[in-house]
Amino acid sequence: DAGVIQSPRHEVTEMGQEVTLRCKPISGHNSLFWYRQTMMRGLELLIYFNNNVPIDDSGMPEDRFSAKMPNASFSTLKIQPSEPRDSAVYFCASSVRESAGELFFGEGSRLTVL
Amino acid sequence: EDKVVQSPLSLVVHEGDTVTLNCSYEVTNFRSLLWYKQEKKAPTFLFMLTSSGIEKKSGRLSSILDKKELFSILNITATQTGDSAVYLCAHHHSLGAGKSTFGDGTTLTVKP
C-alpha cells in the first residue's frame, strides 16, 4: 500500500515567490494534517482537515499561508509570498479518523527560501 | 496551552546499553500519548498509550504511561546503531480536537 505521498521533495525558491506543496493521503484515511518542522520550533501543526473540511487552522502562521483539500485524495499548502523564515520541512500526515491518534507521515517537502 | 516536555534532549550511548527516554505532559482533555521514531525522514509510529500502568512492548522497545504523575517513558534495551534517531513524544487531544502536540524530541546516538 502506498503511504502518504508528498511533492516536491525539495524546493528552493527566492523570497517573494509562490510555493505550492502537495499531498496525497493514504486511501481511506479521513483526516489530513499539515505540520512544519524546524530546529528552533520542532514539529508544529499548521492545519488539519476532517473529511475534507478544515477543522483547525490556528497554527497557520499568517495570511501568506493557505491550505485546501478539494477532495479526499489531495491537499495543497500554499505560501504566497514566501519569506526566508518559511524555510523548513513541511510534513503532511493522515490518520484513519480524527480520533485515531496514530499519524502516518509523508516523507516531507524541504523548502528553502533564499 | 498544552505542553509536552521530553528529556534528555540528547543522549549518546554505546551499543548494548539500555536507555530510558522521558516525556512529561501538562494537557487538557487527555486522550492518548504517542511515541514516534524519526530517522532522516518522516516520523514513524511506535506506540500509543491510553491507560496507566500497561506496558506496550515491541521487540527491544517498551513504553509505559503514568496518568497520575503525567509522564511516560520509552525504554530501549540492548541498543543498536540502528536505534540512532530522534524520538518524539506527542499528546493526542480528545473532544474532537484531533490534533497532536509534539515534544521537542530526544536525539539518541548509539555508537558502535
Short mmCIF file of C-alpha atoms in Angstrom, two decimals, chain A residues 9 33 35 37 43 45 48 56 58 91 98-103 105-107, chain B residues 31-32 34 36 38 41-43 45 48 88 92 96-100 102 104:
data_model
loop_
_atom_site.label_atom_id
_atom_site.label_comp_id
_atom_site.label_asym_id
_atom_site.label_seq_id
_atom_site.Cartn_x
_atom_site.Cartn_y
_atom_site.Cartn_z
CA ARG A 9 10.60 16.57 -2.01
CA PHE A 33 -2.68 17.20 8.82
CA TYR A 35 2.95 20.06 10.06
CA GLN A 37 9.39 21.15 11.39
CA LEU A 43 7.03 19.91 14.85
CA LEU A 45 0.66 21.70 13.48
CA TYR A 48 -5.89 19.83 9.78
CA ASP A 56 -8.39 23.89 12.97
CA SER A 58 -4.93 28.15 14.32
CA PHE A 91 5.10 17.23 6.54
CA GLU A 98 -9.76 12.31 13.75
CA SER A 99 -9.89 10.33 16.98
CA ALA A 100 -7.42 7.64 15.94
CA GLY A 101 -4.28 9.34 17.22
CA GLU A 102 -1.74 7.50 15.12
CA LEU A 103 -0.42 9.65 12.30
CA PHE A 105 3.59 10.90 7.78
CA GLY A 106 4.77 11.58 4.27
CA GLU A 107 8.47 11.98 3.65
CA ARG B 31 -6.79 11.20 25.09
CA SER B 32 -3.58 9.35 24.36
CA LEU B 34 2.15 8.53 21.34
CA TYR B 36 7.37 8.20 17.22
CA GLN B 38 12.29 9.90 13.34
CA LYS B 41 12.90 11.46 7.09
CA ALA B 42 9.39 11.19 8.46
CA PRO B 43 8.36 10.21 11.99
CA PHE B 45 4.72 5.42 14.83
CA MET B 48 0.08 4.66 21.59
CA LEU B 88 9.26 12.15 19.62
CA HIS B 92 -3.29 13.47 21.09
CA GLY B 96 -12.91 16.29 18.63
CA ALA B 97 -9.72 18.32 18.57
CA GLY B 98 -7.96 15.67 16.56
CA LYS B 99 -4.52 17.17 16.67
CA SER B 100 -1.26 16.11 18.27
CA PHE B 102 4.68 17.16 19.92
CA ASP B 104 10.96 18.66 21.02
#
